[in-house]
Coordinates of C-alpha atoms in Angstrom, one line a residue:
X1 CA -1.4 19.2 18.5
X2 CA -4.6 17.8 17.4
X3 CA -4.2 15.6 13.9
X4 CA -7.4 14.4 11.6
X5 CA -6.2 11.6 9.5
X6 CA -8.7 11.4 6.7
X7 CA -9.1 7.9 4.8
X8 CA -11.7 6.0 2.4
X9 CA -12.1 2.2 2.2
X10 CA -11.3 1.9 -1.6
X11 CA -8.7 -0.7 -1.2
X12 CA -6.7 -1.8 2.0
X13 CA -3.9 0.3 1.9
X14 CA -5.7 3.8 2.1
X15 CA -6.5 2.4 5.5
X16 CA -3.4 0.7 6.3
X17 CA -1.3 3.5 5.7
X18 CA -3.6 5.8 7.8
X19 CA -3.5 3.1 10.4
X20 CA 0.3 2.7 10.1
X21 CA 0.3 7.0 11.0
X22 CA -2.2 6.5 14.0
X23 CA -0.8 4.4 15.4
X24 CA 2.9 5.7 15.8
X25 CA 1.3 9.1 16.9
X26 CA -0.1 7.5 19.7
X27 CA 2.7 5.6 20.8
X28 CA 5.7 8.3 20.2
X29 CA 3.8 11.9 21.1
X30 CA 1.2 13.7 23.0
X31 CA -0.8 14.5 20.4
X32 CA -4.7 13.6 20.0
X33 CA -5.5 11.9 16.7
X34 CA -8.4 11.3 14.7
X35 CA -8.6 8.8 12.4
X36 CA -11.9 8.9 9.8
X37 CA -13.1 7.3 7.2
X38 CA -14.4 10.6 4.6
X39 CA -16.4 8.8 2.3
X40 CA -18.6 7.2 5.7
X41 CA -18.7 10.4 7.4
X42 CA -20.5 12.0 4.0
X43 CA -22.6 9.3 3.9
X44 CA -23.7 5.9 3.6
X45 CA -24.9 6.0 0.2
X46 CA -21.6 7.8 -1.7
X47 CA -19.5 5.7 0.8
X48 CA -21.1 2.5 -0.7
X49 CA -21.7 3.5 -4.2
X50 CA -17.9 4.6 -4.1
X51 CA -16.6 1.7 -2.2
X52 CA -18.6 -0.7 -4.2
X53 CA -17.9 0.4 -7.7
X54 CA -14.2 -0.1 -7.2
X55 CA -14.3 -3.3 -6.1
X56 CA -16.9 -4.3 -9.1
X57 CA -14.1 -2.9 -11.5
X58 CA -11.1 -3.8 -9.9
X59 CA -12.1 -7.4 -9.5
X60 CA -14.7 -8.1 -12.6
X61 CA -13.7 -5.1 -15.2
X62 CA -10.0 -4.7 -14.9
X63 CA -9.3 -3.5 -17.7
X64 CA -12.5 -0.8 -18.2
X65 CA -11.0 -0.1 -14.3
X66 CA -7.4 0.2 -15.9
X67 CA -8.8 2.9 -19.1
X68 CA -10.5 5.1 -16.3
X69 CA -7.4 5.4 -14.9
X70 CA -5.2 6.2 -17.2
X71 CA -7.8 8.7 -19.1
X72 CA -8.4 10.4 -15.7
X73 CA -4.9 11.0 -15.3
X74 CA -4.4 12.8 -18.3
X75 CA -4.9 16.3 -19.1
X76 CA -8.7 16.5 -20.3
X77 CA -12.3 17.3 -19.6
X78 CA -12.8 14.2 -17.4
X79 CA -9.3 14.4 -14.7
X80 CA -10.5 18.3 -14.1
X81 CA -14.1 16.9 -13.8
X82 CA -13.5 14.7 -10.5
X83 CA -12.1 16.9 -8.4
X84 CA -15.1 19.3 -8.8
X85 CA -17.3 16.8 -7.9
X86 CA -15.1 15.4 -4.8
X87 CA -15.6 19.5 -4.0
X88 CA -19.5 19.1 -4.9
X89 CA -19.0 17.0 -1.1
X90 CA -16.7 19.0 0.7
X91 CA -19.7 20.7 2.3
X92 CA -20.9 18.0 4.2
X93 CA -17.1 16.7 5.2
X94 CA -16.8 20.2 6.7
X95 CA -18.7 18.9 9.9
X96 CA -16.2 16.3 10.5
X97 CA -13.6 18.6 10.0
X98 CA -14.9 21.2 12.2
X99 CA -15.6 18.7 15.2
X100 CA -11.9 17.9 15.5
X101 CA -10.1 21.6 15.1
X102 CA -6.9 20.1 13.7
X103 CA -3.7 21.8 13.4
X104 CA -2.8 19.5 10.7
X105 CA -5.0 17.3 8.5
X106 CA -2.7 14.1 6.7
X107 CA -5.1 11.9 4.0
X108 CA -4.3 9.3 2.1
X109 CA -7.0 8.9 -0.5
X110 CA -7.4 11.2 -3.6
X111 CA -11.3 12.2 -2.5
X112 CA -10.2 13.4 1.0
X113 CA -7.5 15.3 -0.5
X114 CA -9.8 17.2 -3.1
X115 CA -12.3 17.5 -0.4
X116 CA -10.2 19.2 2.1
X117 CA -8.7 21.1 -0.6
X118 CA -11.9 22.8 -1.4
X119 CA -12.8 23.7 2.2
X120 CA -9.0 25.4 2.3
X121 CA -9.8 27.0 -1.1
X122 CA -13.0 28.7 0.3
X123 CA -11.5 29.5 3.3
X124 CA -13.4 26.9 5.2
X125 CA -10.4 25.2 6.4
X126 CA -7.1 27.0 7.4
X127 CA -4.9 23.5 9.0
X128 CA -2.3 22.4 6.6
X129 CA -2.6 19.7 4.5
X130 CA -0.4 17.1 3.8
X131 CA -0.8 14.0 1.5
X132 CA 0.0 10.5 1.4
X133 CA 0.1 9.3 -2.3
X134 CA -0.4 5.2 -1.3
X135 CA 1.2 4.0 -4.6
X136 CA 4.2 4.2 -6.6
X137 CA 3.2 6.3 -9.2
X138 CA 1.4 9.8 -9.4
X139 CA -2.3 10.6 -9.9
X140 CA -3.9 13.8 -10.6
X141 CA -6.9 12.8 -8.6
X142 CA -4.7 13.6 -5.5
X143 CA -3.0 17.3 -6.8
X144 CA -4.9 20.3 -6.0
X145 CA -3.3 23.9 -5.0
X146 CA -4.2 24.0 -1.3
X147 CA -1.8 20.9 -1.0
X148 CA 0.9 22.1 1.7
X149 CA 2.6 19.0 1.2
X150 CA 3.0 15.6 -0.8
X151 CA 4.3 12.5 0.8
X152 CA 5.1 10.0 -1.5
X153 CA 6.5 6.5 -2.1
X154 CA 10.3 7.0 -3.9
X155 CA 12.4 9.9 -5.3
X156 CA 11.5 8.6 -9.2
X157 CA 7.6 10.4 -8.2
X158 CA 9.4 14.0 -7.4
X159 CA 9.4 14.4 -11.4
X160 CA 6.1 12.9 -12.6
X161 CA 5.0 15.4 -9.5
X162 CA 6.1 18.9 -11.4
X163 CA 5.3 17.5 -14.6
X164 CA 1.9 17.7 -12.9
X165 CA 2.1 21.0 -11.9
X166 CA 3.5 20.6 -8.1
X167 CA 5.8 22.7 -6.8
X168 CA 9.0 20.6 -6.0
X169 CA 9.3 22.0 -2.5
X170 CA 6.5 20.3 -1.7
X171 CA 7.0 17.2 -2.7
X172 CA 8.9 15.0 -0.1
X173 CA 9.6 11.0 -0.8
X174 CA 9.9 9.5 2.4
X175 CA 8.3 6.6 1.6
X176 CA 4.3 4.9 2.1
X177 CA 4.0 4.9 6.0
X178 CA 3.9 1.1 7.4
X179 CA 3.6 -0.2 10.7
X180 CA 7.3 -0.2 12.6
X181 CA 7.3 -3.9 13.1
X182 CA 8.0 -4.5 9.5
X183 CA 11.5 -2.7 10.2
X184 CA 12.1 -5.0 13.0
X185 CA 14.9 -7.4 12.6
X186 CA 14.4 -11.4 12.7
X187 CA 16.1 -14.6 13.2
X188 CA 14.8 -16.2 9.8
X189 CA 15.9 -19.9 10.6
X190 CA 14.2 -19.7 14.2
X191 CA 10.9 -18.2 12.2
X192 CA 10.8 -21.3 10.0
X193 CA 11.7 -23.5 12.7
X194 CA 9.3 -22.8 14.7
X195 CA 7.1 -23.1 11.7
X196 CA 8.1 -26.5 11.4
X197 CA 9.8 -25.4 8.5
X198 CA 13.2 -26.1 7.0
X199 CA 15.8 -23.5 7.2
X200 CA 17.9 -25.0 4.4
X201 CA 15.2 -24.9 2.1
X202 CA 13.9 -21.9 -0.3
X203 CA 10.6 -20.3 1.3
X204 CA 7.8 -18.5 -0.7
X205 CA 5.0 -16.9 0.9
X206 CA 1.8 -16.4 -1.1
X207 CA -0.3 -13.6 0.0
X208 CA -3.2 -14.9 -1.8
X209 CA -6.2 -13.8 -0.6
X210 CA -7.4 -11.6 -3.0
X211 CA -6.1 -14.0 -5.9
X212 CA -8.9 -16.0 -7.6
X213 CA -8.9 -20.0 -6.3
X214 CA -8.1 -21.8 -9.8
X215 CA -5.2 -18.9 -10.7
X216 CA -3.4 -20.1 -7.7
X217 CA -4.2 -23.3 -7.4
X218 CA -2.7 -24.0 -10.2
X219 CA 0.3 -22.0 -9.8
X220 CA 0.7 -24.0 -6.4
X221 CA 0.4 -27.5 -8.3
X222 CA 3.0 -25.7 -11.1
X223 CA 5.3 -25.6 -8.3
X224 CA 4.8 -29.2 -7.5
X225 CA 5.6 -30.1 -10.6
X226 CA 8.9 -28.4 -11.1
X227 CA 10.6 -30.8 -8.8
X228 CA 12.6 -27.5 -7.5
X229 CA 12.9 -28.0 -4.2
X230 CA 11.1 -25.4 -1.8
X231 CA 8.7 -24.7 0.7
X232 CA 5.6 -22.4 0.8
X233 CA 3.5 -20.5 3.3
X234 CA 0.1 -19.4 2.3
X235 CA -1.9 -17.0 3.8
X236 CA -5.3 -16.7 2.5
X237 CA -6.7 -13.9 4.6
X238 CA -10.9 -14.2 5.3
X239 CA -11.2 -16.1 1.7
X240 CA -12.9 -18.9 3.0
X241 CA -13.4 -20.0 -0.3
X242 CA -9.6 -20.3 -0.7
X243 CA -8.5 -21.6 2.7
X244 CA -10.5 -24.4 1.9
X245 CA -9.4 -25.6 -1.3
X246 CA -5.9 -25.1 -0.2
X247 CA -7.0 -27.1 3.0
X248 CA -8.3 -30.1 0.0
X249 CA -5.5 -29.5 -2.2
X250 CA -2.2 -29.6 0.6
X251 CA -4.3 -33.1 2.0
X252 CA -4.8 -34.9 -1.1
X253 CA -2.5 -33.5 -3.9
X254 CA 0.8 -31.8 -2.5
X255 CA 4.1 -33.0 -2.4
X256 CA 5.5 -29.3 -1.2
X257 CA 6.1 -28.6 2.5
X258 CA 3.5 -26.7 3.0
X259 CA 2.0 -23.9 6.1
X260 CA -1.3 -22.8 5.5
X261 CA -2.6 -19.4 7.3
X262 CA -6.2 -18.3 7.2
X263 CA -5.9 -15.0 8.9
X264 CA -3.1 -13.4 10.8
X265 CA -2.5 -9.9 12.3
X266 CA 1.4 -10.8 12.0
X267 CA 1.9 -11.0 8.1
X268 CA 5.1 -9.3 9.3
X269 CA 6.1 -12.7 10.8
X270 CA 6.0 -14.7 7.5
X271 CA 7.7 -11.7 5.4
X272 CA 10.4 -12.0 7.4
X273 CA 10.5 -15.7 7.4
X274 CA 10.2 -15.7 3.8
X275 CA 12.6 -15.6 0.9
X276 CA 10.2 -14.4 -2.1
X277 CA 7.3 -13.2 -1.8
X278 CA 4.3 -14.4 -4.4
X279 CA 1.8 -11.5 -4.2
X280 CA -0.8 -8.6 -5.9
X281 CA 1.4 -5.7 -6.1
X282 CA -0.7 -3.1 -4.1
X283 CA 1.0 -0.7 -2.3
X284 CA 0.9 -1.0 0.9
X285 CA 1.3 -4.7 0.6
X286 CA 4.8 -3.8 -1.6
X287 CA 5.9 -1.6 1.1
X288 CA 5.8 -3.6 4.1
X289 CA 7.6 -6.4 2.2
X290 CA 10.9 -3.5 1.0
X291 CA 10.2 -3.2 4.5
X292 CA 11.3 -6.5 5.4
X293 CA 13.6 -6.8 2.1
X294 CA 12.0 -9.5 0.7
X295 CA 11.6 -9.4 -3.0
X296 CA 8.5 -10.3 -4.7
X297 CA 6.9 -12.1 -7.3
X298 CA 4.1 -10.0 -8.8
X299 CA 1.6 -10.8 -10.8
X300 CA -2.6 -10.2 -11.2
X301 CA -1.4 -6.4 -11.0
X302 CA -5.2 -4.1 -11.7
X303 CA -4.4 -2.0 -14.6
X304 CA -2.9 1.6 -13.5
X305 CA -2.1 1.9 -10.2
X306 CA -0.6 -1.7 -9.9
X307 CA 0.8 -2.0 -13.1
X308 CA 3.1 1.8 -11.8
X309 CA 4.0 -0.5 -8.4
X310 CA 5.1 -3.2 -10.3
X311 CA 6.9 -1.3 -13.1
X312 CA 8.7 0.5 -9.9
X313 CA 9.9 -2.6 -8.7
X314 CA 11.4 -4.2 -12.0
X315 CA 13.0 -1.2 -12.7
X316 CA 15.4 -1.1 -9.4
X317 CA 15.0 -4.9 -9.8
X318 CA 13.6 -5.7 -6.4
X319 CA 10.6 -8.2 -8.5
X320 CA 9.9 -10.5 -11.1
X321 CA 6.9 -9.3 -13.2
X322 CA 5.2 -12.3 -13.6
X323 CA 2.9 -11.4 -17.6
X324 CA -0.2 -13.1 -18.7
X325 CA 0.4 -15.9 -20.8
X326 CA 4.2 -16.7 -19.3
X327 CA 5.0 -19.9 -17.2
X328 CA 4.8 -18.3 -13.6
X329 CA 6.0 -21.7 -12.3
X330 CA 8.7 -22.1 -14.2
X331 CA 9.7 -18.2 -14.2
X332 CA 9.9 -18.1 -9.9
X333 CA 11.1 -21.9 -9.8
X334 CA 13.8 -20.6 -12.0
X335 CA 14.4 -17.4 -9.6
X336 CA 15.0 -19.6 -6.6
X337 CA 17.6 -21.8 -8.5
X338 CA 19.8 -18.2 -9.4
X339 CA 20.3 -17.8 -5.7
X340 CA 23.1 -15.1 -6.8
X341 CA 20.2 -12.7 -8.4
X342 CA 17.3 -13.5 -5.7
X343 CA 20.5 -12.1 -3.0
X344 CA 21.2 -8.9 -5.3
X345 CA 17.6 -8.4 -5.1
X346 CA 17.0 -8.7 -1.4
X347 CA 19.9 -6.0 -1.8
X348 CA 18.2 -3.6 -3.4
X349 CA 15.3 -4.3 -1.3
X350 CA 17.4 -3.1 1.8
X351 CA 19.0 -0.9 0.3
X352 CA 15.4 0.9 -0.3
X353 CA 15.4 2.4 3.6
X354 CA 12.3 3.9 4.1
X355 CA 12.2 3.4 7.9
X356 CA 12.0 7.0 8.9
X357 CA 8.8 7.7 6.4
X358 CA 6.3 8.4 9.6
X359 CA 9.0 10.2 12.1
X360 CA 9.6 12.2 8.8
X361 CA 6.2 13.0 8.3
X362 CA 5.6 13.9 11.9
X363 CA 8.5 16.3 12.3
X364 CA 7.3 17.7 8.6
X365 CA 3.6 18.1 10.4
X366 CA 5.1 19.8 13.1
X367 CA 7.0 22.1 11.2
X368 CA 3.5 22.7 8.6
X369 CA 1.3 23.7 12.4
X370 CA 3.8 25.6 13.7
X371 CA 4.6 27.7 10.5
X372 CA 0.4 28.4 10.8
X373 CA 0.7 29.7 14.5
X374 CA -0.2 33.4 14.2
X375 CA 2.6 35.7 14.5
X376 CA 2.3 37.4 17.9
X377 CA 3.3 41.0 18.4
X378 CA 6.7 42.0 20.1
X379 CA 5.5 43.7 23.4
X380 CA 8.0 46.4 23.5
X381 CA 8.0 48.2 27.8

């Protein structure tokens, strides 16, 4: 079996997610895999004029971001407009595609599905195609008819999915692929221990890289302030910027036990240690921590497809939705004091199993390549 996994760079977890796939390919089968970045193998210049556009929107225009969404995932002139031009490009993706002769092509970004939609459509392309919908809540950027097969996040998608047009024996909720070692079970006092941490004590962990410095230092001196008593890890990722006024503030200012990462390839270390999680509700980011069942404090969602992660989580109560305007020091200080309701939710987190999304997939992928195989004759003596 030969697999092209087909990504874009428009947020982490378009990558992650592919990564997540790769990886347990390689590990658990025989099978050659490619994994490619679509929007840099059209191009440089759509690749950056793509890339860099939703990062100028997502971070300085949220809200324009949040109206393009919404309006493009509507019925109209505009959400039947994008796919064409995502076809306008198929042409020169065909290369890529061609190079590898997959028996099965899996994507996880709207543009790579609508791209290897349209080679299908003309006949370009005849591998099936399956789907990886990266966030808890449908677009139509990702639906097209050559679709074989639609991986998604939870069963509350299946509906919004035929509303949409897709036929429900396509869709399959098996959850966003993430790396295995977020299943992984761990001693949470030895973690924090060897954290120099306190095992008695309430843990939050702030993935706050992508958060702006004053939003969070503030929260984090909030915190202080309740007098609750707790103790926080922050991870700033590559934020420099960050690490160092953390680094300023924990010195001078703090009174809260405090661990402060820069960058770490084993996030899934400090989810586990953890006992709420203080975060931008992407969705990769939401999955890995279900994945470790730790519930999450959300808040800074972008308008559209964070605002449908965050909404998913309220609703089966696995997060606190922290608004705009409300005391989200007082509102997670509070959570950690109801130690009855932050257990239900780590409940609910568990009891959201998604730790057979990839072997799902993989057996799904099989089944999709073989049921292409051409039918061979019956040799009769």
């Amino acid at each position: 079996m030969r697999i092209l996994l087909l990504t874009a760079a428009t947020g982490a977890g378009h990558i992650k997610a592919a990564n997540a796939v790769e990886a347990y390919i390689r590990e658990n089968t025989g099978w050659d895999v490619r994994n490619v970045d679509c929007l840099k193998a059209v191009g440089r210049l759509l690749d950056k004029t793509v890339c860099d556009s939703y990062l100028f929107m997502a971070k300085k225009a949220p809200t324009l971001f949040g109206r393009l969404y919404k309006r493009t995932n509507q019925a109209n002139v505009i959400s039947h407009l994008v796919p064409k031009l995502s076809g306008l490009f198929s042409n020169l993706l065909y290369p890529t595609v061609e190079a590898c002769a997959p028996d099965a092509i899996i994507t996880t970004h709207p543009f790579a599905t609508e791209m290897v939609a349209a080679l299908k459509e003309d006949g370009l392309v005849s591998a099936p195609l399956a789907c990886i919908i990266t966030d808890y809540g449908p677009h139509r950027a990702y639906i097209a008819n050559a679709v074989d097969a639609y991986v998604v996040a939870s069963e509350d998608m299946v509906p919004e999915l035929i509303e949409f047009g897709v036929p429900q024996e396509k869709v399959y909720p098996f959850g966003i692929p993430v790396h295995g070692v977020f299943f992984d079970k761990h001693d949470q006092g030895m973690l924090l221990r060897q954290l120099d941490l306190d095992p008695q004590l309430p843990t939050l962990l702030f993935m706050a890289g992508s958060f702006g410095v004053n939003n969070i230092i503030k929260l984090y001196r909030d915190l202080a302030d309740t007098r609750v008593d707790m103790q926080i890890i922050v991870i700033t990722g590559r934020n420099q910027k960050l690490f160092e006024a953390f680094e300023k503030e924990i010195k001078s200012n703090s009174t809260l036990p405090t661990r402060l990462i820069y960058f770490t390839d084993e996030v899934e270390k400090y989810m586990h240690a953890a006992d709420l999680l203080v975060t931008k509700p992407g969705g990769l980011t939401v999955s890995e921590a279900l994945a470790c069942n730790l519930p999450m404090a959300v808040f800074d969602a972008i308008p559209g497809p964070e605002d449908d992660n965050a909404n998913f989580l309220k609703t089966h109560d696995m997060c606190v939705h922290l608004e705009k305007g409300s005391d989200f020091a007082q509102e997670i200080s509070q959570l950690l004091k109801e130690k009855e309701h932050l257990k239900a939710m780590r409940e609910n987190c568990a009891g959201f199993d998604k730790s057979q999304s990839i072997p799902n997939l993989i057996s799904l992928i099989h089944k999709l390549a073989r049921a292409q195989e051409p039918v061979r004759a019956e040799v009769r003596p």
